[in-house]
């Protein structure tokens, strides 16, 4: 299972990095979503697939053993929610940038770092 | 070695800083009279230090300090011996007079409170510098003097020249400070010595150390920049942009003497080598002659004084470099004398400026009748500076000639330099102290007047002290110069020279100097014209070079930044992905730690289906031609991931993923329908292919990395812990939830805070509408709920 | 998307989903569920309501601004952590009480309060995001 998941993680990273490298904001956004999935599965798999039994303690027991590793699950659970809120933020940012700059090409978004910016003042 | 009461010593060190904190408030409440109250701080520090003088004069060394960073053997420790005691007395004593003088000089200035604050801070830094024992403590105070002097020189920050002077001083002295830091670290690391006390005790070891040359150069780098030796002298005359109290304080007794102090302090440990006795006198002699010539050339009396200070520093460095006992005694005597007369003369120059509203020597004259007290003070100081008896300057000059009158050709060259320099300085002293006061008063000066008590008190006290020091030379030597010389030489020294001249070679040389000085004074206009002509023919000087260096630095920084920071996002992304891929793959390639060849995964049918679903989803995302396909494909892979979590025993994750994917698709659809953009990539193949190769490298890197991790043995200690204690101590059967809200609750708290902040940020982004001009304005269509 | 049927059923669907989300939240300590999932379910419920009937009714129904709910949740979470400090234990130490209510043991605890805080933060923030985006559609 770990091998299959490693291959899956490789695919997810490849696609998300490819999308992030393109100059269109929409594609970069899709890449961000895939990137968060890739990272989540990476963390999940790094905690090993020791069992597919959910990590719950049965009603009549005090402890449990031989269940899925609960720690990566807890880490990934919060990561999912946070990456969602960041995705929403980036989406709105891209949307606003498109509204105000009229382009989705990152090469043309030069408000913060304008092209042909002259020398800084050389006096004191 | 004796312990001084640590609280008393600390009080003396802290007082100037405390006063600096209170200064703006006091200034607001009391106006310029706050000076009287603020002057108490250095006065009390002076009194505290004065109380140690008898013990120090007997050769005791007082130390106190605190632990600072024990792990680095860094202490916050201080040492009072003859050298630091006399320096500290000069700093606090002249400091008291300067605070009073500033009270009158800057009366009514709107930033006087700030000025008091800066100058008191500087005082505290300087005091710490001369008293510091630990080398790192010394460095901290050293840089603190650079920073506070930057603030003081740039006090009139609305003038460009003041800003330039301040930046130049900071770059040169602060840069020198960094060189000194390298020297301090070199001493600490290579020789294991951490404090001045240890360094002084290990002089022979240091001189024989193979690192001696490196340490020597680094220490000199600090001392020469601070003490304005050629060619680093340029900052000192430019620092005259500061208000006169600053010049009178920083450029007479304190800041510029820090480098001399360091050399004197290190002399017993680093001195008396061929390197020391060659390099120092050479730099010193050149600085002396050039500085003195430039002093006579200048027409602004403050600039004249600044260049004589450069010359005096050259003289001091030369004497320390010669290093014989007599030479060091001469250096000590000259240093004290210089602090007194130069501080006084600067204050006189300020008073003249205050009264006549000009400092140009050609436009000054006849002020003596209107300003008798200032004139008297000026004469006293000038006589001392000229080396006439009975003033402390005389004692110094006699000793200087004693030190240089015997010796080889090298010493004779130095002697000639000393005579020439002294004669020029003699002339400069009287240009500043005599010309403005005698002769006919020019029409341009209206209503010359004597300043307030605080204005004339300072120079007069210093002038009188210059006289008293020589008249009561026995006490003067016993309390100040002998202990200081002993610390500089490294063994007990008795100074005997008095104000009554004896007929010998030194006195003859002294007389020759005076005669030459008078000639130069009378011919000063001609010399000024000649040197000016020479300099303009030369065209280039270190001052101009500084400007070129600064501009070059800016251009270089700009060129470098525009290369590294191109402003193109795809450039940054490419760099990031390259670094990620290299960070993952290169270590594997180097160490050969590649994962073993994995077995073909043994999966059940529905697991294959889910994996295939995800793969199909992500491939469809890449090749999607329209919005709807892209969104749906993204949803498919997301739900596939959720299903996979379900199959792998993570129901909570699965539910969360389902909800998040649903919401993602919804908001993506909401925005995409309005963006009216196609998600397809329209770039040509030659652009997409390298991207694809790079992405593949990154993907393979992550895949191999994960394989490598999973092939290592698993350490179950954490999961065992959670499985064992989740119900027992946290009363929860859902282990994942227990981890989230209990075991790792603080973590979760941080995460929900992040979620909320993104919510706020999104709201702000939507509410604020930015026009094409970049100006933010509230969205008029938005209504507040 | 505003068909009559959708608009008619949306309020009921929303209330059912919110009720379900509270159920998921409360049972989260022992069964699958918890604040994050519950919060996301409730947020989707409001998002659906917003798509069906417009944003204004949702804002009216919520009464408070979504981010105020979120802030309130963060406040609960901090209080849940601080309570144990007043008893002299470390920050975020779980405190438990098992009062007998209606014949059964009910576990009242600071982790529960904390989970409610998580729920409210997620509901508030995500609803705020969704509503803000939906609102733009109407103009």
mmCIF file with all atom_site columns, C-alpha atoms in Angstrom, chain B residues 101-249:
data_model
loop_
_atom_site.group_PDB
_atom_site.id
_atom_site.type_symbol
_atom_site.label_atom_id
_atom_site.label_alt_id
_atom_site.label_comp_id
_atom_site.label_asym_id
_atom_site.label_entity_id
_atom_site.label_seq_id
_atom_site.pdbx_PDB_ins_code
_atom_site.Cartn_x
_atom_site.Cartn_y
_atom_site.Cartn_z
_atom_site.occupancy
_atom_site.B_iso_or_equiv
_atom_site.pdbx_formal_charge
_atom_site.auth_seq_id
_atom_site.auth_comp_id
_atom_site.auth_asym_id
_atom_site.auth_atom_id
_atom_site.pdbx_PDB_model_num
ATOM 1   C CA . UNK B 1 101 ? 26.859 74.542 27.452 1.00 0.00 ? 101 UNK B CA 1
ATOM 2   C CA . UNK B 1 102 ? 24.223 72.805 25.326 1.00 0.00 ? 102 UNK B CA 1
ATOM 3   C CA . UNK B 1 103 ? 21.586 74.209 27.648 1.00 0.00 ? 103 UNK B CA 1
ATOM 4   C CA . UNK B 1 104 ? 22.623 77.721 26.657 1.00 0.00 ? 104 UNK B CA 1
ATOM 5   C CA . UNK B 1 105 ? 23.776 77.054 23.103 1.00 0.00 ? 105 UNK B CA 1
ATOM 6   C CA . UNK B 1 106 ? 20.597 75.344 21.940 1.00 0.00 ? 106 UNK B CA 1
ATOM 7   C CA . UNK B 1 107 ? 18.326 77.508 24.064 1.00 0.00 ? 107 UNK B CA 1
ATOM 8   C CA . UNK B 1 108 ? 14.905 77.625 22.428 1.00 0.00 ? 108 UNK B CA 1
ATOM 9   C CA . UNK B 1 109 ? 15.715 74.919 19.880 1.00 0.00 ? 109 UNK B CA 1
ATOM 10  C CA . UNK B 1 110 ? 12.615 72.809 19.476 1.00 0.00 ? 110 UNK B CA 1
ATOM 11  C CA . UNK B 1 111 ? 14.545 69.544 19.628 1.00 0.00 ? 111 UNK B CA 1
ATOM 12  C CA . UNK B 1 112 ? 16.749 70.425 22.572 1.00 0.00 ? 112 UNK B CA 1
ATOM 13  C CA . UNK B 1 113 ? 15.264 67.578 24.621 1.00 0.00 ? 113 UNK B CA 1
ATOM 14  C CA . UNK B 1 114 ? 16.234 65.106 21.938 1.00 0.00 ? 114 UNK B CA 1
ATOM 15  C CA . UNK B 1 115 ? 19.701 66.600 21.841 1.00 0.00 ? 115 UNK B CA 1
ATOM 16  C CA . UNK B 1 116 ? 20.165 66.156 25.589 1.00 0.00 ? 116 UNK B CA 1
ATOM 17  C CA . UNK B 1 117 ? 18.967 62.605 25.253 1.00 0.00 ? 117 UNK B CA 1
ATOM 18  C CA . UNK B 1 118 ? 21.432 61.772 22.474 1.00 0.00 ? 118 UNK B CA 1
ATOM 19  C CA . UNK B 1 119 ? 24.435 63.394 24.067 1.00 0.00 ? 119 UNK B CA 1
ATOM 20  C CA . UNK B 1 120 ? 23.794 61.726 27.423 1.00 0.00 ? 120 UNK B CA 1
ATOM 21  C CA . UNK B 1 121 ? 23.407 58.382 25.689 1.00 0.00 ? 121 UNK B CA 1
ATOM 22  C CA . UNK B 1 122 ? 26.679 58.979 23.937 1.00 0.00 ? 122 UNK B CA 1
ATOM 23  C CA . UNK B 1 123 ? 28.263 59.854 27.276 1.00 0.00 ? 123 UNK B CA 1
ATOM 24  C CA . UNK B 1 124 ? 27.051 56.582 28.762 1.00 0.00 ? 124 UNK B CA 1
ATOM 25  C CA . UNK B 1 125 ? 28.390 54.635 25.797 1.00 0.00 ? 125 UNK B CA 1
ATOM 26  C CA . UNK B 1 126 ? 31.757 56.347 25.981 1.00 0.00 ? 126 UNK B CA 1
ATOM 27  C CA . UNK B 1 127 ? 32.023 55.777 29.720 1.00 0.00 ? 127 UNK B CA 1
ATOM 28  C CA . UNK B 1 128 ? 31.241 52.111 29.248 1.00 0.00 ? 128 UNK B CA 1
ATOM 29  C CA . UNK B 1 129 ? 33.814 51.877 26.467 1.00 0.00 ? 129 UNK B CA 1
ATOM 30  C CA . UNK B 1 130 ? 36.719 53.120 28.542 1.00 0.00 ? 130 UNK B CA 1
ATOM 31  C CA . UNK B 1 131 ? 35.721 51.150 31.638 1.00 0.00 ? 131 UNK B CA 1
ATOM 32  C CA . UNK B 1 132 ? 34.895 47.864 29.886 1.00 0.00 ? 132 UNK B CA 1
ATOM 33  C CA . UNK B 1 133 ? 37.032 44.901 30.785 1.00 0.00 ? 133 UNK B CA 1
ATOM 34  C CA . UNK B 1 134 ? 35.373 42.078 28.874 1.00 0.00 ? 134 UNK B CA 1
ATOM 35  C CA . UNK B 1 135 ? 36.189 42.343 25.170 1.00 0.00 ? 135 UNK B CA 1
ATOM 36  C CA . UNK B 1 136 ? 32.619 41.827 24.009 1.00 0.00 ? 136 UNK B CA 1
ATOM 37  C CA . UNK B 1 137 ? 31.382 44.431 26.477 1.00 0.00 ? 137 UNK B CA 1
ATOM 38  C CA . UNK B 1 138 ? 33.979 46.764 25.008 1.00 0.00 ? 138 UNK B CA 1
ATOM 39  C CA . UNK B 1 139 ? 32.710 46.069 21.499 1.00 0.00 ? 139 UNK B CA 1
ATOM 40  C CA . UNK B 1 140 ? 29.080 46.689 22.457 1.00 0.00 ? 140 UNK B CA 1
ATOM 41  C CA . UNK B 1 141 ? 29.938 50.096 23.889 1.00 0.00 ? 141 UNK B CA 1
ATOM 42  C CA . UNK B 1 142 ? 32.233 50.804 20.949 1.00 0.00 ? 142 UNK B CA 1
ATOM 43  C CA . UNK B 1 143 ? 29.418 50.375 18.442 1.00 0.00 ? 143 UNK B CA 1
ATOM 44  C CA . UNK B 1 144 ? 27.057 52.233 20.735 1.00 0.00 ? 144 UNK B CA 1
ATOM 45  C CA . UNK B 1 145 ? 29.313 55.278 20.469 1.00 0.00 ? 145 UNK B CA 1
ATOM 46  C CA . UNK B 1 146 ? 29.208 54.966 16.666 1.00 0.00 ? 146 UNK B CA 1
ATOM 47  C CA . UNK B 1 147 ? 25.422 54.840 16.646 1.00 0.00 ? 147 UNK B CA 1
ATOM 48  C CA . UNK B 1 148 ? 24.898 57.680 19.111 1.00 0.00 ? 148 UNK B CA 1
ATOM 49  C CA . UNK B 1 149 ? 27.450 59.836 17.305 1.00 0.00 ? 149 UNK B CA 1
ATOM 50  C CA . UNK B 1 150 ? 25.524 59.151 14.086 1.00 0.00 ? 150 UNK B CA 1
ATOM 51  C CA . UNK B 1 151 ? 22.420 60.520 15.783 1.00 0.00 ? 151 UNK B CA 1
ATOM 52  C CA . UNK B 1 152 ? 24.314 63.537 17.096 1.00 0.00 ? 152 UNK B CA 1
ATOM 53  C CA . UNK B 1 153 ? 26.063 64.443 13.849 1.00 0.00 ? 153 UNK B CA 1
ATOM 54  C CA . UNK B 1 154 ? 22.807 64.095 11.959 1.00 0.00 ? 154 UNK B CA 1
ATOM 55  C CA . UNK B 1 155 ? 20.958 66.150 14.552 1.00 0.00 ? 155 UNK B CA 1
ATOM 56  C CA . UNK B 1 156 ? 20.000 68.789 11.973 1.00 0.00 ? 156 UNK B CA 1
ATOM 57  C CA . UNK B 1 157 ? 18.668 66.021 9.800  1.00 0.00 ? 157 UNK B CA 1
ATOM 58  C CA . UNK B 1 158 ? 16.795 68.396 7.542  1.00 0.00 ? 158 UNK B CA 1
ATOM 59  C CA . UNK B 1 159 ? 20.073 69.519 5.954  1.00 0.00 ? 159 UNK B CA 1
ATOM 60  C CA . UNK B 1 160 ? 21.626 67.205 3.409  1.00 0.00 ? 160 UNK B CA 1
ATOM 61  C CA . UNK B 1 161 ? 25.171 67.980 4.511  1.00 0.00 ? 161 UNK B CA 1
ATOM 62  C CA . UNK B 1 162 ? 24.360 66.932 8.057  1.00 0.00 ? 162 UNK B CA 1
ATOM 63  C CA . UNK B 1 163 ? 22.865 63.681 6.815  1.00 0.00 ? 163 UNK B CA 1
ATOM 64  C CA . UNK B 1 164 ? 25.927 63.054 4.695  1.00 0.00 ? 164 UNK B CA 1
ATOM 65  C CA . UNK B 1 165 ? 28.274 63.736 7.603  1.00 0.00 ? 165 UNK B CA 1
ATOM 66  C CA . UNK B 1 166 ? 26.286 61.410 9.828  1.00 0.00 ? 166 UNK B CA 1
ATOM 67  C CA . UNK B 1 167 ? 26.201 58.583 7.304  1.00 0.00 ? 167 UNK B CA 1
ATOM 68  C CA . UNK B 1 168 ? 29.886 58.997 6.562  1.00 0.00 ? 168 UNK B CA 1
ATOM 69  C CA . UNK B 1 169 ? 30.773 58.847 10.242 1.00 0.00 ? 169 UNK B CA 1
ATOM 70  C CA . UNK B 1 170 ? 28.584 55.809 10.730 1.00 0.00 ? 170 UNK B CA 1
ATOM 71  C CA . UNK B 1 171 ? 29.957 53.969 7.721  1.00 0.00 ? 171 UNK B CA 1
ATOM 72  C CA . UNK B 1 172 ? 33.578 54.638 8.626  1.00 0.00 ? 172 UNK B CA 1
ATOM 73  C CA . UNK B 1 173 ? 33.482 54.236 12.402 1.00 0.00 ? 173 UNK B CA 1
ATOM 74  C CA . UNK B 1 174 ? 30.791 51.568 12.378 1.00 0.00 ? 174 UNK B CA 1
ATOM 75  C CA . UNK B 1 175 ? 32.667 49.673 9.688  1.00 0.00 ? 175 UNK B CA 1
ATOM 76  C CA . UNK B 1 176 ? 35.826 49.992 11.734 1.00 0.00 ? 176 UNK B CA 1
ATOM 77  C CA . UNK B 1 177 ? 33.839 48.667 14.677 1.00 0.00 ? 177 UNK B CA 1
ATOM 78  C CA . UNK B 1 178 ? 33.022 45.541 12.718 1.00 0.00 ? 178 UNK B CA 1
ATOM 79  C CA . UNK B 1 179 ? 36.693 45.089 11.959 1.00 0.00 ? 179 UNK B CA 1
ATOM 80  C CA . UNK B 1 180 ? 37.328 45.433 15.674 1.00 0.00 ? 180 UNK B CA 1
ATOM 81  C CA . UNK B 1 181 ? 34.661 42.808 16.316 1.00 0.00 ? 181 UNK B CA 1
ATOM 82  C CA . UNK B 1 182 ? 36.578 40.474 14.046 1.00 0.00 ? 182 UNK B CA 1
ATOM 83  C CA . UNK B 1 183 ? 39.675 41.320 16.091 1.00 0.00 ? 183 UNK B CA 1
ATOM 84  C CA . UNK B 1 184 ? 37.868 40.639 19.372 1.00 0.00 ? 184 UNK B CA 1
ATOM 85  C CA . UNK B 1 185 ? 36.607 37.307 18.080 1.00 0.00 ? 185 UNK B CA 1
ATOM 86  C CA . UNK B 1 186 ? 40.086 36.508 16.799 1.00 0.00 ? 186 UNK B CA 1
ATOM 87  C CA . UNK B 1 187 ? 41.589 37.176 20.222 1.00 0.00 ? 187 UNK B CA 1
ATOM 88  C CA . UNK B 1 188 ? 38.865 35.165 21.962 1.00 0.00 ? 188 UNK B CA 1
ATOM 89  C CA . UNK B 1 189 ? 39.004 32.212 19.603 1.00 0.00 ? 189 UNK B CA 1
ATOM 90  C CA . UNK B 1 190 ? 42.706 31.978 18.847 1.00 0.00 ? 190 UNK B CA 1
ATOM 91  C CA . UNK B 1 191 ? 44.200 32.854 22.169 1.00 0.00 ? 191 UNK B CA 1
ATOM 92  C CA . UNK B 1 192 ? 41.314 32.131 24.547 1.00 0.00 ? 192 UNK B CA 1
ATOM 93  C CA . UNK B 1 193 ? 41.589 35.527 26.217 1.00 0.00 ? 193 UNK B CA 1
ATOM 94  C CA . UNK B 1 194 ? 38.276 37.121 27.110 1.00 0.00 ? 194 UNK B CA 1
ATOM 95  C CA . UNK B 1 195 ? 39.003 40.337 28.934 1.00 0.00 ? 195 UNK B CA 1
ATOM 96  C CA . UNK B 1 196 ? 41.445 43.222 28.966 1.00 0.00 ? 196 UNK B CA 1
ATOM 97  C CA . UNK B 1 197 ? 42.801 41.971 32.275 1.00 0.00 ? 197 UNK B CA 1
ATOM 98  C CA . UNK B 1 198 ? 43.632 38.615 30.701 1.00 0.00 ? 198 UNK B CA 1
ATOM 99  C CA . UNK B 1 199 ? 44.993 40.205 27.536 1.00 0.00 ? 199 UNK B CA 1
ATOM 100 C CA . UNK B 1 200 ? 47.305 42.494 29.524 1.00 0.00 ? 200 UNK B CA 1
ATOM 101 C CA . UNK B 1 201 ? 48.599 39.565 31.517 1.00 0.00 ? 201 UNK B CA 1
ATOM 102 C CA . UNK B 1 202 ? 49.331 37.541 28.387 1.00 0.00 ? 202 UNK B CA 1
ATOM 103 C CA . UNK B 1 203 ? 51.268 40.102 26.359 1.00 0.00 ? 203 UNK B CA 1
ATOM 104 C CA . UNK B 1 204 ? 54.236 37.898 25.505 1.00 0.00 ? 204 UNK B CA 1
ATOM 105 C CA . UNK B 1 205 ? 52.030 35.024 24.419 1.00 0.00 ? 205 UNK B CA 1
ATOM 106 C CA . UNK B 1 206 ? 50.096 37.389 22.150 1.00 0.00 ? 206 UNK B CA 1
ATOM 107 C CA . UNK B 1 207 ? 53.210 38.862 20.576 1.00 0.00 ? 207 UNK B CA 1
ATOM 108 C CA . UNK B 1 208 ? 54.605 35.412 19.867 1.00 0.00 ? 208 UNK B CA 1
ATOM 109 C CA . UNK B 1 209 ? 51.302 34.105 18.595 1.00 0.00 ? 209 UNK B CA 1
ATOM 110 C CA . UNK B 1 210 ? 51.259 33.188 14.883 1.00 0.00 ? 210 UNK B CA 1
ATOM 111 C CA . UNK B 1 211 ? 48.055 35.201 14.658 1.00 0.00 ? 211 UNK B CA 1
ATOM 112 C CA . UNK B 1 212 ? 49.697 38.380 15.927 1.00 0.00 ? 212 UNK B CA 1
ATOM 113 C CA . UNK B 1 213 ? 49.703 40.116 12.532 1.00 0.00 ? 213 UNK B CA 1
ATOM 114 C CA . UNK B 1 214 ? 46.027 39.380 11.927 1.00 0.00 ? 214 UNK B CA 1
ATOM 115 C CA . UNK B 1 215 ? 45.006 40.563 15.385 1.00 0.00 ? 215 UNK B CA 1
ATOM 116 C CA . UNK B 1 216 ? 47.202 43.639 15.001 1.00 0.00 ? 216 UNK B CA 1
ATOM 117 C CA . UNK B 1 217 ? 45.613 44.634 11.698 1.00 0.00 ? 217 UNK B CA 1
ATOM 118 C CA . UNK B 1 218 ? 42.079 44.052 12.961 1.00 0.00 ? 218 UNK B CA 1
ATOM 119 C CA . UNK B 1 219 ? 42.580 46.065 16.148 1.00 0.00 ? 219 UNK B CA 1
ATOM 120 C CA . UNK B 1 220 ? 44.220 48.823 14.131 1.00 0.00 ? 220 UNK B CA 1
ATOM 121 C CA . UNK B 1 221 ? 41.243 48.819 11.744 1.00 0.00 ? 221 UNK B CA 1
ATOM 122 C CA . UNK B 1 222 ? 39.007 49.696 14.650 1.00 0.00 ? 222 UNK B CA 1
ATOM 123 C CA . UNK B 1 223 ? 41.332 52.234 16.218 1.00 0.00 ? 223 UNK B CA 1
ATOM 124 C CA . UNK B 1 224 ? 42.352 54.076 13.037 1.00 0.00 ? 224 UNK B CA 1
ATOM 125 C CA . UNK B 1 225 ? 38.796 54.581 11.797 1.00 0.00 ? 225 UNK B CA 1
ATOM 126 C CA . UNK B 1 226 ? 37.594 55.818 15.139 1.00 0.00 ? 226 UNK B CA 1
ATOM 127 C CA . UNK B 1 227 ? 40.605 58.046 15.684 1.00 0.00 ? 227 UNK B CA 1
ATOM 128 C CA . UNK B 1 228 ? 40.432 59.505 12.177 1.00 0.00 ? 228 UNK B CA 1
ATOM 129 C CA . UNK B 1 229 ? 43.874 58.509 10.882 1.00 0.00 ? 229 UNK B CA 1
ATOM 130 C CA . UNK B 1 230 ? 44.645 59.143 7.219  1.00 0.00 ? 230 UNK B CA 1
ATOM 131 C CA . UNK B 1 231 ? 42.834 58.203 5.008  1.00 0.00 ? 231 UNK B CA 1
ATOM 132 C CA . UNK B 1 232 ? 39.879 57.607 7.345  1.00 0.00 ? 232 UNK B CA 1
ATOM 133 C CA . UNK B 1 233 ? 40.062 61.158 8.658  1.00 0.00 ? 233 UNK B CA 1
ATOM 134 C CA . UNK B 1 234 ? 37.420 62.493 6.272  1.00 0.00 ? 234 UNK B CA 1
ATOM 135 C CA . UNK B 1 235 ? 34.490 61.853 8.566  1.00 0.00 ? 235 UNK B CA 1
ATOM 136 C CA . UNK B 1 236 ? 35.835 64.133 11.286 1.00 0.00 ? 236 UNK B CA 1
ATOM 137 C CA . UNK B 1 237 ? 35.725 67.496 9.467  1.00 0.00 ? 237 UNK B CA 1
ATOM 138 C CA . UNK B 1 238 ? 32.400 66.529 7.897  1.00 0.00 ? 238 UNK B CA 1
ATOM 139 C CA . UNK B 1 239 ? 31.065 65.785 11.359 1.00 0.00 ? 239 UNK B CA 1
ATOM 140 C CA . UNK B 1 240 ? 31.355 69.530 12.030 1.00 0.00 ? 240 UNK B CA 1
ATOM 141 C CA . UNK B 1 241 ? 27.825 69.719 10.629 1.00 0.00 ? 241 UNK B CA 1
ATOM 142 C CA . UNK B 1 242 ? 26.736 68.804 14.131 1.00 0.00 ? 242 UNK B CA 1
ATOM 143 C CA . UNK B 1 243 ? 25.859 71.531 16.644 1.00 0.00 ? 243 UNK B CA 1
ATOM 144 C CA . UNK B 1 244 ? 28.991 72.852 18.359 1.00 0.00 ? 244 UNK B CA 1
ATOM 145 C CA . UNK B 1 245 ? 28.455 71.112 21.727 1.00 0.00 ? 245 UNK B CA 1
ATOM 146 C CA . UNK B 1 246 ? 28.741 67.832 19.839 1.00 0.00 ? 246 UNK B CA 1
ATOM 147 C CA . UNK B 1 247 ? 32.013 68.829 18.233 1.00 0.00 ? 247 UNK B CA 1
ATOM 148 C CA . UNK B 1 248 ? 33.344 70.120 21.530 1.00 0.00 ? 248 UNK B CA 1
ATOM 149 C CA . UNK B 1 249 ? 32.572 66.830 23.181 1.00 0.00 ? 249 UNK B CA 1
#
